[in-house]
Every structure is written in structure tokens, then in C-alpha cells.
Amino acid sequence: MKLEDLAQQSGEWMSGHGPESDIVISSRIRLARNLADFPFIRKCSPKDRADIATEVHRALDSLPLSADTEYVDVAKLGDLDRQFLMERQLISHELSEAQGARAVILDPSERFSIMVNEEDHLRLQVMQSGLDLESAWERIDKLDDLLESKLTYSFTKKLGYLTACPTNVGTGLRVSVMLHLPALVATKQIDKVFRALNKINVAVRGLFGEGSQFMGDFYQVSNQTTLGRNEVALMSKVKEVVPRLIEYERRAREFLIEESKQDLHDNVSRALGILCTAKKISSEETMHYLSKVRMGVNLGLIGDIQIPTLNKLFIHTQPAHLQKLRGNKLSVTDRNIERAIYLQRHLSKPTINENN
Amino acid sequence: MKCNRCEKPATFHITELTEPEGPKVLHLCEEHAREFLATDSVSPSSAISSVLAKQLKMEKVAEEIEASDKKTCPVCGITFAEFRKGGRLGCAYDYVAFEDDLEPLLVNIHSALGHSGKVPKNLRGSPERQRQLAQLREQMKLAVKKEEYEKASSLRDQIAAIEAGQLSEEETTDEELPPSDSFQSNPHDEQ
């Protein structure tokens, strides 16, 4: 599997399947693990890092994983490829920017990825479309068992899996549910809702964009603690919160319709109009309008467009994706043109004349 | 600044809210500050004693932090100060070496202590074991250097035994674990 092939397709988690998939994009679980025979990353010599990568690579080769599972040497990748994997949420910013031996193991259908030599020696990640933490846990538990049969993890009965940062010690578990909450943003209720959530030890952050600038109205809800409760209990904390968020979002959507269905219909249709006709468009603007269109489709105000197409566009219109799809590097201006062309190709009705 | 009552440096700065003269500021060394509060000579209010109590506590915490910061992990060589600065530990043995200092931090982060959840089948990855191995390897090197080959070979056997996991039984009992069910959190408790 080449990264070019990966760029052409979209992962299972973008498919728009599974429970509550109009609002919940995906469920993710990650586990932090360290190999007992090596110091943690900050004290690793270049040789330690290389040895860890080799040991993990060897272990993987002996496991009954799909033959298409790819071991990617991240140290050998160029800037564009690393950014591409980041946009795809297969590697983290930390892994992309680190120095020395590091890798990512990719499942061809993007149902899991394993980062090697990130903040911890191993970061296992499992993704699943819709709200389905149980399946995600089942799969990551198995993947972890497989790796553990070949590798010796750093573990004590008292503190569980030992991690480089004490915030991950114990289960090493991070459960994240990605939600699309455009109506809560539009009705300016999002901050209020999240303030309430913070009190119950659940972290919320925007999915795309750094810091406080949340693009596309995507949010990620995850557990804040990892020690003292088992995986099922930690998961249930997040699972308790998500239905409430879904409920709030649905109510906010109902409110928008009640207030003025015509205004809302106009708003989402204009958004689609811009995406279908613009000749150059930035990533931010794209996210902004795609988010409106996605809500419009879910509310039955826009027909003819499939949710999986929109989910895919959120990812594929990002800078590195456009360049991978095009096959060469593009300046910001050229990217904005390329993005507009790409959007039109995927959103325009066949009746609209396609020149591209 | 010197103490108002002696030559020692003043470490306590007390603002007394006296009626009807208004606030009175005192700079005292630790000794005189204690005396000042104990003798009740200027009728200290309970508010002041609580401020001082807090100050004393803070001072103690500062001393403790300083002592903790100097602690060094015998395996990876990181100091607690280095960990505090970067937020990342140097090796698994840090959890043993800095146990006393990490415990309050863990309680703060997780509101809990004690692992509950998945346990690997392979329990050989304890930091104690890693340290043991590191020490034995060091001793073996030394023995070889001193040409004490008999000793070196016995050490080699010990290392091999640990690596093969034959001593893992012993180790798990070494860890002074509380009864495991006290850690088992039941998902129903979470509701």
C-alpha cells in the first residue's frame, strides 16, 4: 500500500456508518504502551530509538495481521507525506515533528494505526465510524494482546501500564468520540455545554485547527483520567456524556428549524452554492461551508449529496491531501484553485456543466 | 529586611488589623514571629494566626520541593526537577525512584491511586526487574574486568534466569500489593 493509494480512498471511519452517524463521526480508542527493556523516549539514545523500531517491526511481522498492513518509516518521509498522515489522523503532530527513528503501522482500511516512538514507545489507535466504543475496545484489546505476546510491556500491578507522562499511567487509555455540532455552535450554546461537561472530568477539544480555533464545528470528547478505573468504567464516562450532547445538538437543530426553516434552508443552500461555484477557496472557508451543508443534508434540506462524500471532503480538501491527489507541490494560491476544482467535481450535480 | 526585634532576616511579614489604630505591619524572623503569636501580647486575631499557619506550611512545601527536585533516578539519571520542567519521565523506574513525590501528583490528576483494568499476561516488565538486570549486568562487567570469571559466570546465569522469567513469580510478591479486589472498580460504581 502506497500513501498515494491511501490518498485516493477514505478510511472506514469516514464512511458515515454506525449508530448516530449524523452527529457522531467516529469513535476512537488509543492505548499508550512502553517496552520494558528501554528508557522512556526522552532518555532514549538514537540507537535505543532504532532498536525499539526494529523490535516492534520484527514483532509485527510475526503476527497474524493483514498482509496489507504497512510499516511506514516516518523518519524517511518528506514534509508533505508527514502532513498528509497527520491530516488523515493516522499520526500525531508530535510524531511528525520528532527526530530520530520513528514509524507508523497502517491498516489499509484505516481501522487502526500504531505509532512507534511518539511520546511513548507505542501508541495503538483504533478507529470506528459512528458511536461504537464497544467494538473499538474489543478490537484494540485484541491488537494489544497480539503485540503483548511478542513484546514485554512496562507494567506494575500497582500503577498499571507505565507511561512517559503520569497523565496516561494506569490503563493508558484515551477514548475519544468525534462529534459534529454545527447547531450548538450556531445557537452559541457550545461554550455553555462544554463548561458543564468539564465538571464531570471529560475533556473537549476542537478536531481540526490548533488551539481555540475550531474548524468545521467538529469536537472531540474524551476521558481525562486513566488511573484507578478500569477501561470499561473510563469508557462509560464518555459514553454517558455523548447521548446528552447528541440530544442538545438535535434540540438546537430543531430550534433553528422552528425559528425559521426558510432562513436555515437559505443558509445551507448558499453554503453549497459557494462550494459548487467558487473558483478559489481556502481550507477554512471550505470547512465552514461543508459543515453547514452537512447539517443541511442531515436535516433533509439538501438532497443528492451523501454524508460519506462530505466526510471525505473535510479530509481530502486539506493542503497535503490536495497536493498528494494532484501529485505535486502546490503554492497556497494554487491549492485554493485546486480545492475549488476538487469540490466542484464532488459536489456539482451532473446537470451542471463540468469543465474540469 | 531585618527582623523588627533582632538582627536575623525577617521571613514573616505580618499585617495586623488592629482596632482602632488601623493596619500595623510587622517584619519578624521565624522565632519572633512564633513568640509574637504565642504570647498574645498584641492580641492577634485568629485570622492572623491562620495566615501565618499557611505561610509556615508554604515555606515547608517550598523546602520539600527543593528536596524532591534533587532526587535522581538511579537507572536513567533524570532528576525530579528535570521531570517537573518537561513533564515527561525518563524511564519506568522513575515511578519507583520518585514514588513519594509522584503519588500526590497522581492523586491530583486522576483522583485515584492504584491500577484497575487490564493486566498483561506477561508480567516480566516491572521496573524493579529492569533495575535488577541493569545492576547485575554492571556487576558482571566489573567481574570480567577483575578477571573473576567464576563470579561473572554465576552472574550471567542469574541474568539469564531473570530474562527467561523464572524469577517473575518472586517479583510480583515483592511489590507489596494491597488485595487486588480493593482496586477492582466496578463499572456500576461509576453511575
mmCIF file of N, CA and C in Angstrom, chain A residues 133-174:
data_model
loop_
_atom_site.group_PDB
_atom_site.id
_atom_site.type_symbol
_atom_site.label_atom_id
_atom_site.label_comp_id
_atom_site.label_asym_id
_atom_site.label_seq_id
_atom_site.Cartn_x
_atom_site.Cartn_y
_atom_site.Cartn_z
ATOM 1 N N LEU A 133 -18.166 2.450 20.779
ATOM 2 C CA LEU A 133 -16.946 2.284 21.578
ATOM 3 C C LEU A 133 -16.691 0.817 21.927
ATOM 4 N N GLU A 134 -17.768 0.039 22.044
ATOM 5 C CA GLU A 134 -17.585 -1.367 22.410
ATOM 6 C C GLU A 134 -16.754 -2.104 21.364
ATOM 7 N N SER A 135 -17.130 -1.929 20.090
ATOM 8 C CA SER A 135 -16.366 -2.619 19.043
ATOM 9 C C SER A 135 -14.939 -2.113 19.019
ATOM 10 N N ALA A 136 -14.797 -0.800 19.197
ATOM 11 C CA ALA A 136 -13.452 -0.227 19.165
ATOM 12 C C ALA A 136 -12.614 -0.820 20.288
ATOM 13 N N TRP A 137 -13.194 -0.936 21.463
ATOM 14 C CA TRP A 137 -12.448 -1.501 22.594
ATOM 15 C C TRP A 137 -12.089 -2.972 22.339
ATOM 16 N N GLU A 138 -13.052 -3.696 21.828
ATOM 17 C CA GLU A 138 -12.814 -5.109 21.544
ATOM 18 C C GLU A 138 -11.622 -5.277 20.600
ATOM 19 N N ARG A 139 -11.585 -4.426 19.572
ATOM 20 C CA ARG A 139 -10.525 -4.555 18.580
ATOM 21 C C ARG A 139 -9.167 -4.127 19.124
ATOM 22 N N ILE A 140 -9.151 -3.052 19.891
ATOM 23 C CA ILE A 140 -7.862 -2.580 20.387
ATOM 24 C C ILE A 140 -7.340 -3.524 21.475
ATOM 25 N N ASP A 141 -8.244 -4.110 22.232
ATOM 26 C CA ASP A 141 -7.864 -5.076 23.260
ATOM 27 C C ASP A 141 -7.162 -6.264 22.606
ATOM 28 N N LYS A 142 -7.717 -6.718 21.497
ATOM 29 C CA LYS A 142 -7.124 -7.853 20.762
ATOM 30 C C LYS A 142 -5.770 -7.483 20.169
ATOM 31 N N LEU A 143 -5.723 -6.300 19.563
ATOM 32 C CA LEU A 143 -4.473 -5.829 18.960
ATOM 33 C C LEU A 143 -3.374 -5.740 20.027
ATOM 34 N N ASP A 144 -3.765 -5.232 21.180
ATOM 35 C CA ASP A 144 -2.844 -5.095 22.309
ATOM 36 C C ASP A 144 -2.369 -6.477 22.780
ATOM 37 N N ASP A 145 -3.290 -7.424 22.849
ATOM 38 C CA ASP A 145 -2.927 -8.802 23.236
ATOM 39 C C ASP A 145 -1.912 -9.384 22.255
ATOM 40 N N LEU A 146 -2.158 -9.151 20.972
ATOM 41 C CA LEU A 146 -1.252 -9.668 19.948
ATOM 42 C C LEU A 146 0.155 -9.116 20.141
ATOM 43 N N LEU A 147 0.250 -7.810 20.292
ATOM 44 C CA LEU A 147 1.558 -7.175 20.451
ATOM 45 C C LEU A 147 2.230 -7.656 21.736
ATOM 46 N N GLU A 148 1.426 -7.779 22.770
ATOM 47 C CA GLU A 148 1.957 -8.188 24.063
ATOM 48 C C GLU A 148 2.512 -9.609 24.029
ATOM 49 N N SER A 149 2.007 -10.414 23.116
ATOM 50 C CA SER A 149 2.511 -11.780 23.034
ATOM 51 C C SER A 149 3.944 -11.801 22.490
ATOM 52 N N LYS A 150 4.378 -10.691 21.883
ATOM 53 C CA LYS A 150 5.732 -10.635 21.315
ATOM 54 C C LYS A 150 6.632 -9.627 22.028
ATOM 55 N N LEU A 151 6.024 -8.728 22.775
ATOM 56 C CA LEU A 151 6.804 -7.649 23.394
ATOM 57 C C LEU A 151 6.546 -7.629 24.904
ATOM 58 N N THR A 152 7.543 -7.193 25.666
ATOM 59 C CA THR A 152 7.337 -7.078 27.113
ATOM 60 C C THR A 152 7.071 -5.625 27.474
ATOM 61 N N TYR A 153 5.852 -5.372 27.948
ATOM 62 C CA TYR A 153 5.464 -4.020 28.311
ATOM 63 C C TYR A 153 5.932 -3.665 29.717
ATOM 64 N N SER A 154 6.186 -2.397 29.915
ATOM 65 C CA SER A 154 6.494 -1.881 31.237
ATOM 66 C C SER A 154 5.195 -1.806 32.032
ATOM 67 N N PHE A 155 5.152 -2.564 33.132
ATOM 68 C CA PHE A 155 3.895 -2.673 33.869
ATOM 69 C C PHE A 155 4.153 -3.002 35.334
ATOM 70 N N THR A 156 3.391 -2.404 36.234
ATOM 71 C CA THR A 156 3.358 -2.883 37.619
ATOM 72 C C THR A 156 1.901 -3.052 38.008
ATOM 73 N N LYS A 157 1.673 -3.978 38.948
ATOM 74 C CA LYS A 157 0.287 -4.208 39.353
ATOM 75 C C LYS A 157 -0.291 -2.980 40.033
ATOM 76 N N LYS A 158 0.587 -2.247 40.673
ATOM 77 C CA LYS A 158 0.126 -1.093 41.446
ATOM 78 C C LYS A 158 -0.284 0.080 40.543
ATOM 79 N N LEU A 159 0.543 0.372 39.534
ATOM 80 C CA LEU A 159 0.277 1.550 38.704
ATOM 81 C C LEU A 159 -0.125 1.211 37.274
ATOM 82 N N GLY A 160 -0.200 -0.072 36.963
ATOM 83 C CA GLY A 160 -0.635 -0.443 35.621
ATOM 84 C C GLY A 160 0.449 -0.237 34.579
ATOM 85 N N TYR A 161 0.038 0.133 33.371
ATOM 86 C CA TYR A 161 0.978 0.375 32.275
ATOM 87 C C TYR A 161 1.698 1.690 32.548
ATOM 88 N N LEU A 162 3.027 1.639 32.565
ATOM 89 C CA LEU A 162 3.802 2.826 32.903
ATOM 90 C C LEU A 162 4.050 3.657 31.653
ATOM 91 N N THR A 163 3.794 4.964 31.780
ATOM 92 C CA THR A 163 3.888 5.854 30.619
ATOM 93 C C THR A 163 4.819 7.028 30.904
ATOM 94 N N ALA A 164 5.314 7.634 29.840
ATOM 95 C CA ALA A 164 6.263 8.744 29.981
ATOM 96 C C ALA A 164 5.632 9.923 30.714
ATOM 97 N N CYS A 165 4.357 10.147 30.516
ATOM 98 C CA CYS A 165 3.681 11.231 31.221
ATOM 99 C C CYS A 165 2.708 10.613 32.243
ATOM 100 N N PRO A 166 2.774 11.082 33.489
ATOM 101 C CA PRO A 166 1.906 10.490 34.517
ATOM 102 C C PRO A 166 0.416 10.655 34.233
ATOM 103 N N THR A 167 0.061 11.514 33.285
ATOM 104 C CA THR A 167 -1.363 11.675 32.968
ATOM 105 C C THR A 167 -1.937 10.469 32.221
ATOM 106 N N ASN A 168 -1.060 9.589 31.733
ATOM 107 C CA ASN A 168 -1.549 8.430 30.976
ATOM 108 C C ASN A 168 -1.362 7.098 31.703
ATOM 109 N N VAL A 169 -0.753 7.144 32.883
ATOM 110 C CA VAL A 169 -0.406 5.910 33.574
ATOM 111 C C VAL A 169 -1.662 5.143 33.997
ATOM 112 N N GLY A 170 -1.526 3.838 34.187
ATOM 113 C CA GLY A 170 -2.673 3.005 34.567
ATOM 114 C C GLY A 170 -3.136 2.214 33.362
ATOM 115 N N THR A 171 -4.265 2.619 32.804
ATOM 116 C CA THR A 171 -4.778 1.923 31.629
ATOM 117 C C THR A 171 -4.119 2.412 30.342
ATOM 118 N N GLY A 172 -3.574 3.630 30.365
ATOM 119 C CA GLY A 172 -3.000 4.205 29.140
ATOM 120 C C GLY A 172 -4.065 4.464 28.091
ATOM 121 N N LEU A 173 -5.292 4.542 28.550
ATOM 122 C CA LEU A 173 -6.447 4.584 27.644
ATOM 123 C C LEU A 173 -6.941 6.003 27.371
ATOM 124 N N ARG A 174 -7.149 6.314 26.104
ATOM 125 C CA ARG A 174 -7.844 7.549 25.754
ATOM 126 C C ARG A 174 -8.973 7.192 24.811
#
